PDB file of C-alpha atoms and ligand atoms in Angstrom:
ATOM      1  CA  MET Z   1     -78.926 -20.954 -73.401  1.00 90.00           C
ATOM      2  CA  LYS Z   2     -79.332 -20.191 -77.424  1.00 96.00           C
ATOM      3  CA  LEU Z   3     -81.401 -23.349 -77.402  1.00 98.00           C
ATOM      4  CA  ARG Z   4     -83.916 -22.937 -74.186  1.00 97.00           C
ATOM      5  CA  GLY Z   5     -87.597 -24.396 -75.204  1.00 97.00           C
ATOM      6  CA  GLN Z   6     -86.036 -25.723 -78.735  1.00 98.00           C
ATOM      7  CA  THR Z   7     -86.474 -29.668 -78.672  1.00 98.00           C
ATOM      8  CA  ALA Z   8     -83.496 -31.737 -80.698  1.00 98.00           C
ATOM      9  CA  ILE Z   9     -83.798 -35.206 -81.222  1.00 99.00           C
ATOM     10  CA  VAL Z  10     -81.104 -37.228 -81.529  1.00 99.00           C
ATOM     11  CA  THR Z  11     -81.004 -40.021 -82.928  1.00 99.00           C
ATOM     12  CA  GLY Z  12     -78.644 -43.257 -81.337  1.00 98.00           C
ATOM     13  CA  ALA Z  13     -78.048 -41.445 -77.889  1.00 98.00           C
ATOM     14  CA  SER Z  14     -77.543 -43.877 -75.562  1.00 98.00           C
ATOM     15  CA  ARG Z  15     -73.949 -43.981 -76.212  1.00 98.00           C
ATOM     16  CA  GLY Z  16     -71.076 -42.772 -78.178  1.00 98.00           C
ATOM     17  CA  ILE Z  17     -71.013 -39.827 -80.283  1.00 98.00           C
ATOM     18  CA  GLY Z  18     -75.125 -39.426 -80.042  1.00 98.00           C
ATOM     19  CA  ARG Z  19     -74.714 -39.726 -76.099  1.00 98.00           C
ATOM     20  CA  ALA Z  20     -72.493 -36.748 -76.630  1.00 99.00           C
ATOM     21  CA  ILE Z  21     -74.449 -34.457 -79.000  1.00 99.00           C
ATOM     22  CA  ALA Z  22     -77.697 -34.978 -76.686  1.00 99.00           C
ATOM     23  CA  LEU Z  23     -75.436 -33.942 -73.632  1.00 98.00           C
ATOM     24  CA  GLU Z  24     -73.981 -30.521 -75.096  1.00 98.00           C
ATOM     25  CA  LEU Z  25     -77.361 -29.555 -76.900  1.00 98.00           C
ATOM     26  CA  ALA Z  26     -78.945 -29.971 -73.737  1.00 98.00           C
ATOM     27  CA  SER Z  27     -75.786 -28.005 -71.673  1.00 98.00           C
ATOM     28  CA  HIS Z  28     -77.460 -24.957 -74.257  1.00 98.00           C
ATOM     29  CA  GLY Z  29     -80.766 -25.285 -73.017  1.00 98.00           C
ATOM     30  CA  ALA Z  30     -82.531 -27.556 -76.099  1.00 98.00           C
ATOM     31  CA  ASN Z  31     -85.293 -30.132 -74.732  1.00 98.00           C
ATOM     32  CA  VAL Z  32     -83.310 -33.781 -75.941  1.00 98.00           C
ATOM     33  CA  VAL Z  33     -85.697 -36.693 -76.714  1.00 99.00           C
ATOM     34  CA  VAL Z  34     -82.868 -39.440 -76.172  1.00 99.00           C
ATOM     35  CA  ASN Z  35     -83.332 -42.081 -78.709  1.00 99.00           C
ATOM     36  CA  TYR Z  36     -82.043 -45.495 -78.341  1.00 98.00           C
ATOM     37  CA  ARG Z  37     -83.546 -48.970 -79.837  1.00 98.00           C
ATOM     38  CA  SER Z  38     -82.533 -51.440 -77.554  1.00 97.00           C
ATOM     39  CA  ASN Z  39     -80.701 -49.919 -74.568  1.00 96.00           C
ATOM     40  CA  ARG Z  40     -82.769 -48.078 -72.073  1.00 98.00           C
ATOM     41  CA  GLU Z  41     -80.331 -48.251 -69.240  1.00 98.00           C
ATOM     42  CA  GLN Z  42     -77.493 -46.599 -70.724  1.00 98.00           C
ATOM     43  CA  ALA Z  43     -80.604 -43.848 -72.265  1.00 98.00           C
ATOM     44  CA  GLU Z  44     -81.574 -43.365 -69.189  1.00 98.00           C
ATOM     45  CA  ALA Z  45     -78.380 -42.649 -67.494  1.00 98.00           C
ATOM     46  CA  VAL Z  46     -78.053 -40.222 -70.403  1.00 98.00           C
ATOM     47  CA  VAL Z  47     -81.501 -38.454 -69.275  1.00 98.00           C
ATOM     48  CA  ARG Z  48     -80.733 -38.508 -65.726  1.00 98.00           C
ATOM     49  CA  GLN Z  49     -76.793 -36.914 -66.418  1.00 98.00           C
ATOM     50  CA  ILE Z  50     -79.121 -34.109 -68.362  1.00 98.00           C
ATOM     51  CA  LEU Z  51     -81.296 -33.477 -65.344  1.00 98.00           C
ATOM     52  CA  ASP Z  52     -78.354 -33.211 -62.752  1.00 98.00           C
ATOM     53  CA  GLU Z  53     -77.234 -31.019 -64.695  1.00 97.00           C
ATOM     54  CA  GLY Z  54     -80.499 -28.569 -64.520  1.00 97.00           C
ATOM     55  CA  GLY Z  55     -81.571 -29.904 -68.369  1.00 98.00           C
ATOM     56  CA  LEU Z  56     -84.430 -31.302 -69.696  1.00 98.00           C
ATOM     57  CA  ALA Z  57     -84.799 -34.887 -71.409  1.00 98.00           C
ATOM     58  CA  TYR Z  58     -86.679 -38.042 -71.239  1.00 98.00           C
ATOM     59  CA  ALA Z  59     -85.538 -41.412 -73.363  1.00 98.00           C
ATOM     60  CA  GLN Z  60     -87.866 -43.054 -75.957  1.00 98.00           C
ATOM     61  CA  ALA Z  61     -87.292 -46.123 -77.940  1.00 98.00           C
ATOM     62  CA  ALA Z  62     -87.543 -46.477 -81.788  1.00 98.00           C
ATOM     63  CA  ASP Z  63     -85.901 -48.564 -84.503  1.00 98.00           C
ATOM     64  CA  VAL Z  64     -85.228 -45.553 -86.988  1.00 99.00           C
ATOM     65  CA  SER Z  65     -85.072 -48.100 -89.711  1.00 98.00           C
ATOM     66  CA  LYS Z  66     -88.913 -48.747 -88.718  1.00 98.00           C
ATOM     67  CA  ARG Z  67     -91.139 -45.874 -90.013  1.00 98.00           C
ATOM     68  CA  GLU Z  68     -94.398 -46.565 -87.289  1.00 98.00           C
ATOM     69  CA  GLU Z  69     -91.861 -46.576 -84.475  1.00 98.00           C
ATOM     70  CA  VAL Z  70     -90.206 -42.910 -85.794  1.00 99.00           C
ATOM     71  CA  ARG Z  71     -93.816 -42.072 -85.988  1.00 98.00           C
ATOM     72  CA  ALA Z  72     -94.220 -42.818 -82.582  1.00 98.00           C
ATOM     73  CA  MET Z  73     -91.305 -41.255 -81.712  1.00 98.00           C
ATOM     74  CA  VAL Z  74     -92.313 -37.893 -83.405  1.00 98.00           C
ATOM     75  CA  ALA Z  75     -95.770 -37.689 -82.121  1.00 98.00           C
ATOM     76  CA  GLU Z  76     -94.702 -38.319 -78.504  1.00 98.00           C
ATOM     77  CA  VAL Z  77     -92.529 -35.116 -78.449  1.00 98.00           C
ATOM     78  CA  GLN Z  78     -95.455 -33.379 -80.130  1.00 98.00           C
ATOM     79  CA  ALA Z  79     -97.770 -34.684 -77.225  1.00 98.00           C
ATOM     80  CA  ASN Z  80     -94.742 -33.652 -74.452  1.00 98.00           C
ATOM     81  CA  TRP Z  81     -93.650 -30.362 -75.523  1.00 98.00           C
ATOM     82  CA  PRO Z  82     -96.105 -28.976 -78.354  1.00 97.00           C
ATOM     83  CA  GLY Z  83     -94.354 -27.072 -81.390  1.00 97.00           C
ATOM     84  CA  SER Z  84     -91.132 -27.247 -80.095  1.00 98.00           C
ATOM     85  CA  LEU Z  85     -89.395 -29.841 -82.737  1.00 98.00           C
ATOM     86  CA  ALA Z  86     -86.606 -27.026 -83.871  1.00 98.00           C
ATOM     87  CA  ILE Z  87     -83.511 -29.936 -83.694  1.00 98.00           C
ATOM     88  CA  VAL Z  88     -83.063 -32.957 -85.632  1.00 99.00           C
ATOM     89  CA  VAL Z  89     -79.958 -34.876 -85.155  1.00 99.00           C
ATOM     90  CA  ASN Z  90     -79.542 -38.314 -88.050  1.00 99.00           C
ATOM     91  CA  ASN Z  91     -76.787 -40.341 -85.646  1.00 98.00           C
ATOM     92  CA  ALA Z  92     -78.377 -43.412 -85.445  1.00 98.00           C
ATOM     93  CA  GLY Z  93     -75.710 -45.677 -87.334  1.00 98.00           C
ATOM     94  CA  ILE Z  94     -74.514 -49.341 -87.427  1.00 97.00           C
ATOM     95  CA  ALA Z  95     -71.765 -50.713 -89.604  1.00 96.00           C
ATOM     96  CA  ALA Z  96     -71.351 -54.076 -91.132  1.00 96.00           C
ATOM     97  CA  ASP Z  97     -68.246 -54.724 -92.717  1.00 95.00           C
ATOM     98  CA  ARG Z  98     -67.092 -57.890 -95.563  1.00 97.00           C
ATOM     99  CA  THR Z  99     -65.357 -57.242 -98.716  1.00 98.00           C
ATOM    100  CA  PHE Z 100     -68.037 -56.793-101.360  1.00 98.00           C
ATOM    101  CA  ARG Z 101     -68.012 -60.407-102.792  1.00 98.00           C
ATOM    102  CA  LYS Z 102     -68.590 -62.179 -99.326  1.00 98.00           C
ATOM    103  CA  MET Z 103     -71.020 -59.307 -98.349  1.00 98.00           C
ATOM    104  CA  ASP Z 104     -74.671 -61.220 -98.533  1.00 97.00           C
ATOM    105  CA  PRO Z 105     -77.520 -59.057 -99.335  1.00 98.00           C
ATOM    106  CA  ASP Z 106     -78.620 -58.894 -95.199  1.00 98.00           C
ATOM    107  CA  GLN Z 107     -75.510 -56.953 -94.964  1.00 98.00           C
ATOM    108  CA  TRP Z 108     -75.907 -54.170 -97.232  1.00 98.00           C
ATOM    109  CA  ARG Z 109     -79.627 -54.138 -96.294  1.00 98.00           C
ATOM    110  CA  ASN Z 110     -79.532 -53.258 -92.685  1.00 98.00           C
ATOM    111  CA  VAL Z 111     -76.775 -50.706 -92.974  1.00 98.00           C
ATOM    112  CA  ILE Z 112     -78.620 -48.871 -95.909  1.00 98.00           C
ATOM    113  CA  ASP Z 113     -81.814 -49.575 -93.611  1.00 98.00           C
ATOM    114  CA  VAL Z 114     -80.530 -47.604 -90.831  1.00 99.00           C
ATOM    115  CA  ASN Z 115     -78.062 -44.842 -91.292  1.00 98.00           C
ATOM    116  CA  LEU Z 116     -79.979 -43.999 -95.068  1.00 99.00           C
ATOM    117  CA  ASN Z 117     -83.392 -44.957 -94.730  1.00 99.00           C
ATOM    118  CA  GLY Z 118     -83.417 -44.368 -90.678  1.00 99.00           C
ATOM    119  CA  ALA Z 119     -82.439 -40.353 -91.752  1.00 99.00           C
ATOM    120  CA  TYR Z 120     -84.977 -40.663 -94.141  1.00 98.00           C
ATOM    121  CA  ASN Z 121     -87.907 -41.871 -92.076  1.00 99.00           C
ATOM    122  CA  VAL Z 122     -86.790 -39.057 -89.252  1.00 99.00           C
ATOM    123  CA  ILE Z 123     -86.828 -36.322 -91.538  1.00 98.00           C
ATOM    124  CA  ALA Z 124     -90.114 -37.474 -92.824  1.00 98.00           C
ATOM    125  CA  GLU Z 125     -91.731 -37.689 -89.543  1.00 98.00           C
ATOM    126  CA  ALA Z 126     -90.330 -34.484 -88.410  1.00 98.00           C
ATOM    127  CA  LEU Z 127     -90.015 -32.316 -91.168  1.00 98.00           C
ATOM    128  CA  PRO Z 128     -94.600 -31.287 -90.634  1.00 98.00           C
ATOM    129  CA  LEU Z 129     -93.305 -29.738 -87.461  1.00 98.00           C
ATOM    130  CA  LEU Z 130     -90.283 -28.250 -88.068  1.00 97.00           C
ATOM    131  CA  THR Z 131     -92.011 -26.223 -90.386  1.00 96.00           C
ATOM    132  CA  ALA Z 132     -94.491 -25.843 -88.924  1.00 95.00           C
ATOM    133  CA  ARG Z 133     -92.666 -23.177 -86.564  1.00 92.00           C
ATOM    134  CA  THR Z 134     -89.815 -21.206 -87.467  1.00 88.00           C
ATOM    135  CA  GLY Z 135     -86.637 -22.424 -87.880  1.00 92.00           C
ATOM    136  CA  GLY Z 136     -84.807 -25.413 -87.839  1.00 97.00           C
ATOM    137  CA  CYS Z 137     -81.785 -27.152 -88.112  1.00 98.00           C
ATOM    138  CA  ILE Z 138     -81.206 -30.643 -89.782  1.00 98.00           C
ATOM    139  CA  VAL Z 139     -77.802 -32.470 -88.770  1.00 99.00           C
ATOM    140  CA  ASN Z 140     -76.751 -36.035 -90.477  1.00 99.00           C
ATOM    141  CA  VAL Z 141     -74.053 -38.023 -89.582  1.00 99.00           C
ATOM    142  CA  SER Z 142     -71.962 -39.149 -92.046  1.00 99.00           C
ATOM    143  CA  SER Z 143     -68.629 -40.029 -92.294  1.00 98.00           C
ATOM    144  CA  VAL Z 144     -64.947 -39.804 -93.844  1.00 98.00           C
ATOM    145  CA  ILE Z 145     -65.821 -43.168 -95.301  1.00 98.00           C
ATOM    146  CA  ALA Z 146     -68.710 -41.047 -97.377  1.00 98.00           C
ATOM    147  CA  GLN Z 147     -65.839 -39.498 -98.719  1.00 97.00           C
ATOM    148  CA  THR Z 148     -62.679 -42.311 -99.430  1.00 97.00           C
ATOM    149  CA  GLY Z 149     -64.471 -45.208 -99.818  1.00 97.00           C
ATOM    150  CA  GLY Z 150     -63.838 -48.397 -96.729  1.00 95.00           C
ATOM    151  CA  PHE Z 151     -62.001 -51.263 -98.100  1.00 95.00           C
ATOM    152  CA  GLY Z 152     -65.027 -54.058 -97.028  1.00 97.00           C
ATOM    153  CA  GLN Z 153     -67.313 -50.815 -96.400  1.00 97.00           C
ATOM    154  CA  ALA Z 154     -69.143 -50.442 -99.663  1.00 98.00           C
ATOM    155  CA  ASN Z 155     -72.569 -50.912 -97.370  1.00 98.00           C
ATOM    156  CA  TYR Z 156     -71.310 -48.079 -95.064  1.00 98.00           C
ATOM    157  CA  ALA Z 157     -69.626 -45.977 -97.691  1.00 98.00           C
ATOM    158  CA  ALA Z 158     -72.766 -46.076-100.007  1.00 98.00           C
ATOM    159  CA  SER Z 159     -75.316 -44.943 -97.135  1.00 99.00           C
ATOM    160  CA  LYS Z 160     -73.251 -41.750 -96.086  1.00 98.00           C
ATOM    161  CA  ALA Z 161     -72.317 -40.944 -99.081  1.00 98.00           C
ATOM    162  CA  ALA Z 162     -76.117 -41.083 -99.723  1.00 99.00           C
ATOM    163  CA  LEU Z 163     -76.686 -38.827 -96.310  1.00 99.00           C
ATOM    164  CA  LEU Z 164     -74.345 -36.312 -98.491  1.00 98.00           C
ATOM    165  CA  GLY Z 165     -77.024 -36.270-101.210  1.00 98.00           C
ATOM    166  CA  LEU Z 166     -80.012 -36.279 -99.004  1.00 99.00           C
ATOM    167  CA  THR Z 167     -78.134 -33.472 -96.951  1.00 99.00           C
ATOM    168  CA  LYS Z 168     -77.454 -30.945-100.126  1.00 98.00           C
ATOM    169  CA  SER Z 169     -80.905 -31.605-101.805  1.00 98.00           C
ATOM    170  CA  LEU Z 170     -82.878 -30.933 -98.830  1.00 98.00           C
ATOM    171  CA  ALA Z 171     -80.799 -27.550 -98.347  1.00 98.00           C
ATOM    172  CA  LEU Z 172     -81.943 -26.401-101.121  1.00 98.00           C
ATOM    173  CA  GLU Z 173     -85.735 -26.953-100.472  1.00 98.00           C
ATOM    174  CA  LEU Z 174     -86.221 -26.130 -97.331  1.00 98.00           C
ATOM    175  CA  ALA Z 175     -84.413 -22.955 -97.021  1.00 98.00           C
ATOM    176  CA  ARG Z 176     -86.981 -20.780 -98.202  1.00 97.00           C
ATOM    177  CA  ASP Z 177     -88.348 -22.848 -94.601  1.00 97.00           C
ATOM    178  CA  LYS Z 178     -84.780 -20.983 -92.741  1.00 97.00           C
ATOM    179  CA  ILE Z 179     -84.233 -24.396 -91.848  1.00 98.00           C
ATOM    180  CA  THR Z 180     -80.729 -25.763 -92.466  1.00 98.00           C
ATOM    181  CA  VAL Z 181     -79.264 -29.187 -93.367  1.00 98.00           C
ATOM    182  CA  ASN Z 182     -75.704 -29.779 -93.181  1.00 99.00           C
ATOM    183  CA  ALA Z 183     -73.901 -32.750 -93.137  1.00 99.00           C
ATOM    184  CA  VAL Z 184     -70.886 -33.878 -90.239  1.00 98.00           C
ATOM    185  CA  CYS Z 185     -68.178 -36.230 -91.411  1.00 98.00           C
ATOM    186  CA  PRO Z 186     -66.170 -37.767 -88.523  1.00 98.00           C
ATOM    187  CA  GLY Z 187     -62.711 -39.342 -89.215  1.00 98.00           C
ATOM    188  CA  PHE Z 188     -62.050 -42.105 -86.469  1.00 97.00           C
ATOM    189  CA  ILE Z 189     -63.680 -40.797 -83.182  1.00 98.00           C
ATOM    190  CA  ASP Z 190     -63.563 -43.119 -79.471  1.00 97.00           C
ATOM    191  CA  THR Z 191     -66.511 -45.072 -79.316  1.00 97.00           C
ATOM    192  CA  ASP Z 192     -67.496 -48.611 -79.241  1.00 93.00           C
ATOM    193  CA  MET Z 193     -67.788 -48.549 -83.261  1.00 89.00           C
ATOM    194  CA  VAL Z 194     -64.010 -48.066 -83.364  1.00 92.00           C
ATOM    195  CA  ARG Z 195     -62.831 -49.724 -80.262  1.00 90.00           C
ATOM    196  CA  GLY Z 196     -64.296 -52.855 -81.887  1.00 88.00           C
ATOM    197  CA  MET Z 197     -61.760 -52.773 -84.528  1.00 88.00           C
ATOM    198  CA  PRO Z 198     -58.798 -55.527 -84.069  1.00 91.00           C
ATOM    199  CA  PRO Z 199     -55.871 -53.260 -82.254  1.00 93.00           C
ATOM    200  CA  GLU Z 200     -53.421 -53.491 -84.746  1.00 95.00           C
ATOM    201  CA  VAL Z 201     -56.450 -52.613 -87.360  1.00 91.00           C
ATOM    202  CA  LEU Z 202     -57.042 -49.551 -85.002  1.00 94.00           C
ATOM    203  CA  GLU Z 203     -52.624 -48.997 -84.535  1.00 95.00           C
ATOM    204  CA  LYS Z 204     -52.683 -48.532 -88.453  1.00 95.00           C
ATOM    205  CA  VAL Z 205     -55.555 -46.311 -88.243  1.00 93.00           C
ATOM    206  CA  VAL Z 206     -54.606 -43.842 -85.842  1.00 97.00           C
ATOM    207  CA  SER Z 207     -50.978 -44.432 -87.686  1.00 97.00           C
ATOM    208  CA  LYS Z 208     -52.348 -42.489 -90.642  1.00 96.00           C
ATOM    209  CA  VAL Z 209     -54.022 -40.065 -88.962  1.00 98.00           C
ATOM    210  CA  PRO Z 210     -51.757 -36.486 -88.948  1.00 98.00           C
ATOM    211  CA  MET Z 211     -53.203 -35.746 -85.740  1.00 98.00           C
ATOM    212  CA  LYS Z 212     -52.183 -39.362 -84.795  1.00 98.00           C
ATOM    213  CA  ARG Z 213     -54.721 -40.026 -81.678  1.00 98.00           C
ATOM    214  CA  LEU Z 214     -58.685 -40.591 -82.650  1.00 98.00           C
ATOM    215  CA  GLY Z 215     -61.132 -38.107 -82.235  1.00 98.00           C
ATOM    216  CA  GLN Z 216     -63.579 -37.354 -78.825  1.00 98.00           C
ATOM    217  CA  PRO Z 217     -67.307 -38.024 -79.197  1.00 98.00           C
ATOM    218  CA  GLU Z 218     -67.019 -34.384 -77.667  1.00 98.00           C
ATOM    219  CA  GLU Z 219     -65.553 -32.851 -80.676  1.00 99.00           C
ATOM    220  CA  VAL Z 220     -68.220 -33.898 -82.632  1.00 99.00           C
ATOM    221  CA  ALA Z 221     -70.860 -32.977 -80.743  1.00 99.00           C
ATOM    222  CA  ARG Z 222     -69.393 -29.227 -80.572  1.00 98.00           C
ATOM    223  CA  LEU Z 223     -69.090 -28.967 -83.806  1.00 99.00           C
ATOM    224  CA  VAL Z 224     -72.802 -30.078 -84.339  1.00 99.00           C
ATOM    225  CA  ARG Z 225     -73.841 -27.015 -81.694  1.00 98.00           C
ATOM    226  CA  PHE Z 226     -72.031 -25.015 -83.367  1.00 98.00           C
ATOM    227  CA  LEU Z 227     -74.191 -25.585 -86.613  1.00 98.00           C
ATOM    228  CA  VAL Z 228     -77.569 -25.620 -84.337  1.00 98.00           C
ATOM    229  CA  THR Z 229     -76.897 -22.102 -82.001  1.00 98.00           C
ATOM    230  CA  GLU Z 230     -74.514 -20.732 -84.743  1.00 98.00           C
ATOM    231  CA  GLY Z 231     -75.255 -21.800 -87.999  1.00 97.00           C
ATOM    232  CA  GLY Z 232     -77.787 -19.248 -89.717  1.00 96.00           C
ATOM    233  CA  TYR Z 233     -76.380 -18.904 -92.081  1.00 98.00           C
ATOM    234  CA  ILE Z 234     -74.920 -22.489 -92.778  1.00 98.00           C
ATOM    235  CA  THR Z 235     -76.784 -24.727 -94.863  1.00 98.00           C
ATOM    236  CA  GLY Z 236     -76.316 -27.919 -97.217  1.00 98.00           C
ATOM    237  CA  GLN Z 237     -72.553 -28.592 -96.309  1.00 98.00           C
ATOM    238  CA  GLN Z 238     -70.385 -31.117 -94.956  1.00 98.00           C
ATOM    239  CA  PHE Z 239     -67.952 -30.884 -92.395  1.00 98.00           C
ATOM    240  CA  ASN Z 240     -64.672 -32.920 -91.747  1.00 98.00           C
ATOM    241  CA  ILE Z 241     -63.973 -33.605 -88.790  1.00 98.00           C
ATOM    242  CA  ASN Z 242     -60.820 -35.902 -88.735  1.00 98.00           C
ATOM    243  CA  GLY Z 243     -57.813 -34.791 -87.444  1.00 98.00           C
ATOM    244  CA  GLY Z 244     -56.133 -33.684 -90.457  1.00 98.00           C
ATOM    245  CA  LEU Z 245     -56.708 -36.797 -93.055  1.00 97.00           C
ATOM    246  CA  TYR Z 246     -56.849 -35.116 -96.485  1.00 83.00           C
ATOM    247  CA  VAL Z 247     -59.703 -35.809 -98.235  1.00 76.00           C
TER     248      VAL Z 247
HETATM  249  P1  NAD X 301     -71.859 -46.306 -81.955  1.00 56.07           P
HETATM  250  O1  NAD X 301     -71.883 -47.735 -82.283  1.00 56.07           O
HETATM  251  O2  NAD X 301     -70.970 -46.252 -79.791  1.00 56.07           O
HETATM  252  O3  NAD X 301     -73.385 -46.165 -81.201  1.00 56.07           O
HETATM  253  C1  NAD X 301     -74.155 -45.594 -82.524  1.00 56.07           C
HETATM  254  C2  NAD X 301     -76.045 -45.653 -81.743  1.00 56.07           C
HETATM  255  O4  NAD X 301     -76.387 -45.904 -83.127  1.00 56.07           O
HETATM  256  C3  NAD X 301     -75.643 -46.605 -80.850  1.00 56.07           C
HETATM  257  O5  NAD X 301     -76.100 -45.901 -79.464  1.00 56.07           O
HETATM  258  C4  NAD X 301     -76.707 -47.490 -81.225  1.00 56.07           C
HETATM  259  O6  NAD X 301     -77.754 -47.750 -80.282  1.00 56.07           O
HETATM  260  C5  NAD X 301     -77.398 -46.373 -82.060  1.00 56.07           C
HETATM  261  N1  NAD X 301     -78.687 -47.247 -82.930  1.00 56.07           N
HETATM  262  C6  NAD X 301     -78.043 -47.856 -84.542  1.00 56.07           C
HETATM  263  N2  NAD X 301     -78.793 -48.434 -84.659  1.00 56.07           N
HETATM  264  C7  NAD X 301     -79.942 -47.706 -84.538  1.00 56.07           C
HETATM  265  C8  NAD X 301     -81.579 -47.894 -84.844  1.00 56.07           C
HETATM  266  N3  NAD X 301     -81.831 -49.188 -85.884  1.00 56.07           N
HETATM  267  N4  NAD X 301     -82.519 -47.107 -84.198  1.00 56.07           N
HETATM  268  C9  NAD X 301     -81.973 -46.066 -83.456  1.00 56.07           C
HETATM  269  N5  NAD X 301     -81.072 -46.404 -82.617  1.00 56.07           N
HETATM  270  C10 NAD X 301     -80.392 -47.365 -83.550  1.00 56.07           C
HETATM  271  O7  NAD X 301     -70.850 -45.309 -82.475  1.00 56.07           O
HETATM  272  P2  NAD X 301     -70.357 -44.385 -83.015  1.00 56.07           P
HETATM  273  O8  NAD X 301     -68.924 -44.252 -82.609  1.00 56.07           O
HETATM  274  O9  NAD X 301     -70.968 -43.665 -81.798  1.00 56.07           O
HETATM  275  O10 NAD X 301     -71.406 -44.212 -84.121  1.00 56.07           O
HETATM  276  C11 NAD X 301     -72.645 -42.583 -83.943  1.00 56.07           C
HETATM  277  C12 NAD X 301     -72.731 -42.494 -85.445  1.00 56.07           C
HETATM  278  O11 NAD X 301     -71.247 -41.855 -86.330  1.00 56.07           O
HETATM  279  C13 NAD X 301     -72.672 -43.038 -86.660  1.00 56.07           C
HETATM  280  O12 NAD X 301     -73.804 -43.195 -87.515  1.00 56.07           O
HETATM  281  C14 NAD X 301     -71.410 -43.580 -87.126  1.00 56.07           C
HETATM  282  O13 NAD X 301     -71.768 -43.945 -88.367  1.00 56.07           O
HETATM  283  C15 NAD X 301     -70.988 -42.229 -87.264  1.00 56.07           C
HETATM  284  N6  NAD X 301     -69.230 -41.779 -87.446  1.00 56.07           N
HETATM  285  C16 NAD X 301     -68.611 -42.449 -86.346  1.00 56.07           C
HETATM  286  C17 NAD X 301     -67.348 -42.475 -86.339  1.00 56.07           C
HETATM  287  C18 NAD X 301     -66.353 -43.257 -85.459  1.00 56.07           C
HETATM  288  O14 NAD X 301     -64.861 -43.437 -85.753  1.00 56.07           O
HETATM  289  N7  NAD X 301     -66.499 -43.559 -84.230  1.00 56.07           N
HETATM  290  C19 NAD X 301     -66.903 -41.668 -87.578  1.00 56.07           C
HETATM  291  C20 NAD X 301     -67.703 -41.404 -88.856  1.00 56.07           C
HETATM  292  C21 NAD X 301     -69.525 -41.528 -88.310  1.00 56.07           C
END
């Protein structure tokens, strides 16, 4: 229960990796803000699970790409659990794959807006609260695609690679405030995002993973939790969790 009394915002926490992170942080005592964009029912189910297990959580709608919605979410955190915001996990993310030549400007912009500008919005709004207390932790969910690139994924790869630059720069700037900033780079994890691939493509992807399986969201969640509970001297780093893909 190392995180008792500390509040965590987990973006995109209604399903997949974000859901697993919310449950994992709550199981270590954190008060969790289960952020979601549109699926209230799923977010409420995550909250119910946390409450049933004796934790504290509520669901909060906010599209991370909209600064005013993020501002309202952070204000709500301060109203509900004043002075306790210590953990921000920028997990919300989308993909809109298409080869670069066919990609329309909206596909480019939407992915950058959510994956990169979304993280920027959340950090920018949360920072005054994080720095007002001693110590904090920001974890950005990047991707193996940031490191390898991906066919038809110029928008996604650019957004996720930019998160790594953001992570390293912020780590330098926030070290004096005892705020650590790290990134995790999952490989192929068993969530809706990956399950959306055509089965033959998914099979090919898995065959290239040395461990010959998809990762589980809970495995990523435990890595994020480790950074939060044990990572006091770890900052500015990126952690690969990809079943042995060499990057
Ligand atoms: P997912 O599609 O299951 O979940 C993404 C979550 O983000 C959803 O809850 C969605 O509602 C939320 N979201 C999307 N846009 C949002 C917005 N504008 N505001 C708030 N929430 C928003 O995908 P996932 O696999 O769980 O992905 C989670 C994160 O992990 C993403 O950033 C993704 O890019 C990254 N990632 C996933 C994999 C993988 O293999 N699944 C690999 C590497 C990185």
